[in-house]
Short mmCIF file of C-alpha atoms in Angstrom, two decimals:
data_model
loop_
_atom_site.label_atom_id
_atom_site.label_comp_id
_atom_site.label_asym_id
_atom_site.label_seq_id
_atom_site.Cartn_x
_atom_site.Cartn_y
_atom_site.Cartn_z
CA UNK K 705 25.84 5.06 29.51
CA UNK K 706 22.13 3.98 29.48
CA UNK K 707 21.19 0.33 28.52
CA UNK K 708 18.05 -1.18 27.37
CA UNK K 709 16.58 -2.81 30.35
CA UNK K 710 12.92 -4.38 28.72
CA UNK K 711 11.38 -3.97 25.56
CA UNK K 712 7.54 -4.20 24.48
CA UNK K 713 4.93 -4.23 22.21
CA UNK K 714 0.85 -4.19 21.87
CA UNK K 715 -0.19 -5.54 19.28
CA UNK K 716 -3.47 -4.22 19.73
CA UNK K 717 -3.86 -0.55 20.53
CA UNK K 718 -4.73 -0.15 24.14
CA UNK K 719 -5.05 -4.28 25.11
CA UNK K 720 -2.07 -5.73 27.39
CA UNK K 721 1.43 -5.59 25.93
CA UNK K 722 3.91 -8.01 25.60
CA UNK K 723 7.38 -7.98 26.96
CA UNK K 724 9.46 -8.89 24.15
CA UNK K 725 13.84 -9.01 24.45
CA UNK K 726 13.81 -7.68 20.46
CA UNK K 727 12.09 -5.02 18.43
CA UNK K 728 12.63 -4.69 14.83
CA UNK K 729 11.71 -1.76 13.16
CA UNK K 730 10.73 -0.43 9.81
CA UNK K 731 8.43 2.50 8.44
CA UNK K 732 5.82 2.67 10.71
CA UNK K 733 7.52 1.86 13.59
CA UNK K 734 8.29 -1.25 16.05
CA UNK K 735 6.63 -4.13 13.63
CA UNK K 736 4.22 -5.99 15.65
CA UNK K 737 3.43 -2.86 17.62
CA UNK K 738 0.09 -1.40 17.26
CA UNK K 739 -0.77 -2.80 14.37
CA UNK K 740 -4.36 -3.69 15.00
CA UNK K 741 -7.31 -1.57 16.60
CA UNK K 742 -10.47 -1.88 17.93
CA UNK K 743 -13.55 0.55 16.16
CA UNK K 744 -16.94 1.29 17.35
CA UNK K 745 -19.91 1.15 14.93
CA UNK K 746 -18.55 4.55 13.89
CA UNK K 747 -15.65 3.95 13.00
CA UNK K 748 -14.07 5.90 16.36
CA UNK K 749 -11.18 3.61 17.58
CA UNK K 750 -11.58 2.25 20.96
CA UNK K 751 -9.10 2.83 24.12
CA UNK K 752 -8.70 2.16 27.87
CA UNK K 753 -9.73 5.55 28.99
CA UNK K 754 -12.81 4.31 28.47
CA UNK K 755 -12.98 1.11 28.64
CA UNK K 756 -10.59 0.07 31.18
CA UNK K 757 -11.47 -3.73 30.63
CA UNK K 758 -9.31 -3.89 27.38
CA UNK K 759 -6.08 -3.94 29.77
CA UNK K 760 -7.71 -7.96 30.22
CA UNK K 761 -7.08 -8.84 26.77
CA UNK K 762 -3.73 -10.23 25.96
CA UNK K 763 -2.67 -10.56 22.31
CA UNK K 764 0.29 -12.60 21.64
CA UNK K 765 1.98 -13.17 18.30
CA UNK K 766 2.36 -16.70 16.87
CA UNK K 767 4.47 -15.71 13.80
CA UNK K 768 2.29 -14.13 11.75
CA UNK K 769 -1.14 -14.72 13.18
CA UNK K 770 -2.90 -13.56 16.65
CA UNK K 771 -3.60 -15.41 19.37
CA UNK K 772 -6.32 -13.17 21.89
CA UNK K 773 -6.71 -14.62 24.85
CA UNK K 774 -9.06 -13.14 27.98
CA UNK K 775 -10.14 -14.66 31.00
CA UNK K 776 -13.47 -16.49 31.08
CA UNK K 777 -13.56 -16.40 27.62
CA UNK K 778 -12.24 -19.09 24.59
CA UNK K 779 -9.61 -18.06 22.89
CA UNK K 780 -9.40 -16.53 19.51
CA UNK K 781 -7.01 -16.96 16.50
CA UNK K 782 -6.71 -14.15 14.03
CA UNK K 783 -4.95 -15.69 10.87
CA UNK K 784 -2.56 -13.31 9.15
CA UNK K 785 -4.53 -14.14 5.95
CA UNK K 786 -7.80 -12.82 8.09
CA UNK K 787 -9.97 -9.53 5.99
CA UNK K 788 -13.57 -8.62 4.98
CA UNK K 789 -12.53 -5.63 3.06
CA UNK K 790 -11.33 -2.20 3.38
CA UNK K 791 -12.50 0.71 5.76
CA UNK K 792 -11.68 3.74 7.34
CA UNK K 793 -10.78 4.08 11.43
CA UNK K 794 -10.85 7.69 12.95
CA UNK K 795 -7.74 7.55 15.50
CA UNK K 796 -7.95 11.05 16.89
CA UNK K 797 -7.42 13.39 14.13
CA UNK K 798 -6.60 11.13 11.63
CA UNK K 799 -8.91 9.38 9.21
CA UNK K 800 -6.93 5.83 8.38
CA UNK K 801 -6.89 3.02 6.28
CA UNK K 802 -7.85 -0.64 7.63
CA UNK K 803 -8.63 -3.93 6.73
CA UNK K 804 -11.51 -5.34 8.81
CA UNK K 805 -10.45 -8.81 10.31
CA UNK K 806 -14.26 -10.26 9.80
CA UNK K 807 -17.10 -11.48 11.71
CA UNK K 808 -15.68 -13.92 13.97
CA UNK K 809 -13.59 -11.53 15.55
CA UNK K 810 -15.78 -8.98 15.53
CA UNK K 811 -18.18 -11.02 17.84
CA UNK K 812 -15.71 -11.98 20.03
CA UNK K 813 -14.63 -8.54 21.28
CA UNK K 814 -17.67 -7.53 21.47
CA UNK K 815 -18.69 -10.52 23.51
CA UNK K 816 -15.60 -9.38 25.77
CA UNK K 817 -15.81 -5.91 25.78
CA UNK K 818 -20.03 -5.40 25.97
CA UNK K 819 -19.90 -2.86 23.14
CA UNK K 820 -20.26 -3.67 19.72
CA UNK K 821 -16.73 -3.24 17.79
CA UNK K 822 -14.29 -4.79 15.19
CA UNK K 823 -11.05 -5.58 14.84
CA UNK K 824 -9.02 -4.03 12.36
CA UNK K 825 -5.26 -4.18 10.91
CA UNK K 826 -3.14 -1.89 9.58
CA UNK K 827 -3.20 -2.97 5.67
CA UNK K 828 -0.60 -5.74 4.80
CA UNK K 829 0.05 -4.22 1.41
CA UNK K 830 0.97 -0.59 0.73
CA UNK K 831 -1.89 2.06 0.55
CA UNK K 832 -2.49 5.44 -0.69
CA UNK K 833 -0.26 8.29 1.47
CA UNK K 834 -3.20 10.77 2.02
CA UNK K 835 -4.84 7.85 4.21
CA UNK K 836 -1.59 6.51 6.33
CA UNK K 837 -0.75 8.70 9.51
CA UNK K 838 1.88 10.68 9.57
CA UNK K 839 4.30 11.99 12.80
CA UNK K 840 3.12 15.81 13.52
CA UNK K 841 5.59 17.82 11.55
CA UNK K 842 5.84 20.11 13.79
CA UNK K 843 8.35 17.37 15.55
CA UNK K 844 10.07 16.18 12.35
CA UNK K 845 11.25 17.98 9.38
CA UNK K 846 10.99 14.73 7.38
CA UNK K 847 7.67 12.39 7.06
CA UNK K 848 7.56 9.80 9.42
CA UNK K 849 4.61 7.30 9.06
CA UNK K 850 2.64 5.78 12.00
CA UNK K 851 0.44 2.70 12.50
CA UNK K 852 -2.43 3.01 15.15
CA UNK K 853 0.27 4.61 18.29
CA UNK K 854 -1.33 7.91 19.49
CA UNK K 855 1.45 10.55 17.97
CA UNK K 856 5.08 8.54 17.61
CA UNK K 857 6.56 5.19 16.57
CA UNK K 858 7.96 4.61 20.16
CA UNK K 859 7.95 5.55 24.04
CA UNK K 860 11.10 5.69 26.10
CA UNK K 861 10.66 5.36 30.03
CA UNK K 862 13.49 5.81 32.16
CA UNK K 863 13.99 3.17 35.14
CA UNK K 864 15.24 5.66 37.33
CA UNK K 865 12.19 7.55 37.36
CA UNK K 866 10.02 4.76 37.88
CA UNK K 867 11.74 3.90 40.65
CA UNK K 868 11.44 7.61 42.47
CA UNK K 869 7.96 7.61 41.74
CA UNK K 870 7.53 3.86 43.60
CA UNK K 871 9.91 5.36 46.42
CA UNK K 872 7.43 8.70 47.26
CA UNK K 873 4.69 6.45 47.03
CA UNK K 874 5.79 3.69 49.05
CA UNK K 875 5.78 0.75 47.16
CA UNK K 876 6.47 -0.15 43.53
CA UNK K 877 4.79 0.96 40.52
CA UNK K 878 4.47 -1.65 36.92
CA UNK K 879 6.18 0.23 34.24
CA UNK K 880 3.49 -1.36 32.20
CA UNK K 881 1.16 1.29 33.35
CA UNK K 882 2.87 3.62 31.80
CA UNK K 883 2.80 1.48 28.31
CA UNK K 884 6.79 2.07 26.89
CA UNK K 885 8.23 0.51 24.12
CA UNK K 886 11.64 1.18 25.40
CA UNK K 887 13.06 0.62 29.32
CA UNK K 888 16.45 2.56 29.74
CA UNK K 889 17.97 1.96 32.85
CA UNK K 890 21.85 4.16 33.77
CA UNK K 891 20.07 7.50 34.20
CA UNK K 892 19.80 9.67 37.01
CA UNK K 893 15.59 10.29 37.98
CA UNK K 894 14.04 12.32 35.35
CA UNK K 895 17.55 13.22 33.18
CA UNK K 896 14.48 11.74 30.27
CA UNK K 897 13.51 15.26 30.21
CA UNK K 898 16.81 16.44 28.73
CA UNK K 899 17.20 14.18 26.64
CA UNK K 900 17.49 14.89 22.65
CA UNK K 901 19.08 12.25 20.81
CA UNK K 902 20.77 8.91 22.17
CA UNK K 903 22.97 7.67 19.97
CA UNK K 904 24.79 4.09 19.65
CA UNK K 905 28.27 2.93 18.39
CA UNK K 906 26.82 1.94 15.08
CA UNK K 907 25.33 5.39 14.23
CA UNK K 908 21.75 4.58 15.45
CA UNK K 909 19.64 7.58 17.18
CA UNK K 910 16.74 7.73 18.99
CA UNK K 911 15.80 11.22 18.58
CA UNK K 912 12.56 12.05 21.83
CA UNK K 913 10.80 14.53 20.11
CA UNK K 914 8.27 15.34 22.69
CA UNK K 915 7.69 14.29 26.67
CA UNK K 916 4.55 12.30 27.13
CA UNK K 917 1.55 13.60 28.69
CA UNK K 918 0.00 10.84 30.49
CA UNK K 919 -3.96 10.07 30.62
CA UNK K 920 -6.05 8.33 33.29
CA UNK K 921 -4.27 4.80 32.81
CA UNK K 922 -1.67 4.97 34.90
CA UNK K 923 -3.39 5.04 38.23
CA UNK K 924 -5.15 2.07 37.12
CA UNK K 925 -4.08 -1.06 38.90
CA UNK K 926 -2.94 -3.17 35.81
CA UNK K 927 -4.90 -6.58 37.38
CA UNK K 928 -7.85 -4.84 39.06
CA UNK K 929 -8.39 -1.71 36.89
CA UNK K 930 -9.26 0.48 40.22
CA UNK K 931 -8.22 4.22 40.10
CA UNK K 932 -5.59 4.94 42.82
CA UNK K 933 -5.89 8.35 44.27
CA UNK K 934 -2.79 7.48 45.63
CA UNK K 935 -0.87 6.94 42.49
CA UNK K 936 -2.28 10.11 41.14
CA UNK K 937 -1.59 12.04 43.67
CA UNK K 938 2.36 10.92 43.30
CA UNK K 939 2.25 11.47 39.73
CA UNK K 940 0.84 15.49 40.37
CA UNK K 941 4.01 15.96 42.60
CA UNK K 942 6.95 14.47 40.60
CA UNK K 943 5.43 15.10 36.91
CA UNK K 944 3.57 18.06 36.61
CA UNK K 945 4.75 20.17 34.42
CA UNK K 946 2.97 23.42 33.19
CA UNK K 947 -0.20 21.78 34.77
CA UNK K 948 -0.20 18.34 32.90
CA UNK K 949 1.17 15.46 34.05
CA UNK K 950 4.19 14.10 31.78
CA UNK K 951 6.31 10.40 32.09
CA UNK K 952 8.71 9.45 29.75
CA UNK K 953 9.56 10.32 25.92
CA UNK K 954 8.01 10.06 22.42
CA UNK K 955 10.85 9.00 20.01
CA UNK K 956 11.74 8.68 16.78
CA UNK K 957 14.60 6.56 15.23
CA UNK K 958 16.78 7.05 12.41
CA UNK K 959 19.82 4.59 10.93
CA UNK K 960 18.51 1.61 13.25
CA UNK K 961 16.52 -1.29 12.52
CA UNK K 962 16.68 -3.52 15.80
CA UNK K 963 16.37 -2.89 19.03
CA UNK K 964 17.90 -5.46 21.79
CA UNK K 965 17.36 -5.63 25.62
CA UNK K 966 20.82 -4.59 26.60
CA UNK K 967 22.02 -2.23 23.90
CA UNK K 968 23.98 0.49 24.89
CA UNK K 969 22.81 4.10 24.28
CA UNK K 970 24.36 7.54 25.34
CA UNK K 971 23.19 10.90 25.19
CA UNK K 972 23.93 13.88 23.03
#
């Protein structure tokens, strides 16, 4: 039986997470997750690979509005109410719609960060389908949207592997590196990789669609942001596969609306 160990969310994509003990889902996946991002001048979104200093910024909800905070810095609200109008963000492939969260914020991350950006949310109101993001259907026979994640609405890390990567290298390793949604602990070390569908007693599923291929962020010390050669090095002999580097799964869900630390999932 595996059981939900830890639970989080980023409210902002590729900023610190939060550790949460509930996620509630709906269309576009955990709500609260992901649901703003940061764009350049262009209108490219902005992530850790690189710029390794957004790991320092630490969103935390406060019901419906944002509080930022980052060290040295004062902090900023972002009222749920907060919009300058309507753009476009390019997150990889995908063209999307955004509302722009205004001038004040915009300043302030780009007073943090050094490069000139602004904030955006994933619109509070329902938008045209050609510009919301859709799951690859080459995963998923049926449309399932996205808000700014990378590819899917969740990420499922087993414990159990965590803990056999921290035991070849010596010493523990932050599942926050690795950036889950979902902490499973009951498996065996890397049983993730067969996994399909884990279902609960209510007729919830978490179907993994796709193992995770992992970028430059996890060797990065989550409080210093130094590479580890070390940490790579690990990660090249327990997770290569076919030449990249995988750790954990991308899910889906289907028939399940919460998610609680300590529900009970099995496999099948």
């Amino acid at each position: 039986m595996l059981q939900i160990s830890r639970l989080f969310m980023y409210p902002i994509k590729s900023c610190a997470g939060m550790e949460v003990s509930e996620l509630t889902l709906d269309a576009w996946g955990a709500v609260g997750d992901r649901r703003f991002v940061l764009a350049d001048a262009q209108g490219q979104f902005l992530t850790q690979r690189q710029l390794p200093q957004m790991q320092r910024i630490q969103p935390r909800w406060q019901g419906d509005d944002l509080q930022v905070v980052c060290a040295g810095h004062a902090d900023l609200l972002v009222p749920a109410a907060a919009g300058a109008g309507e753009c476009l963000v390019q997150v990889w492939k995908d063209s999307v719609a955004a509302q722009d969260c205004g001038d004040a914020a915009a300043a302030w991350f780009s007073t943090v960060l050094g490069v000139s950006c602004r904030l955006l949310r994933l619109p509070q109101q329902r938008f045209p389908a050609a510009q919301q993001r859709r799951v690859n259907p080459k995963y998923t026979e049926q449309d399932h949207w996205l808000s700014f994640a990378d590819g899917f609405p969740l990420l499922l890390v087993n414990q159990s592997s965590l803990d056999a990567l921290g035991q070849t290298l010596g010493r523990p390793l932050d599942v926050i590196r690795f950036r889950p949604n979902v902490v499973l602990s009951g498996a065996q070390a890397w049983q993730e990789l067969r996994w399909s569908e884990l279902h609960n007693d209510d007729g919830g599923t978490l179907m993994c669609c796709k193992p995770c291929e992992r970028c430059v962020i996890p060797t990065r010390h989550p409080q210093t942001l130094a590479r580890e050669a070390d940490v790579l090095e690990v990660l090249k002999t327990q997770c290569r596969i076919d030449g990249k580097i995988i750790f954990g799964q991308n899910a889906l869900f289907r028939e399940l609306t919460v998610l609680r630390r300590g529900d009970t999932f099995r496999s099948g």
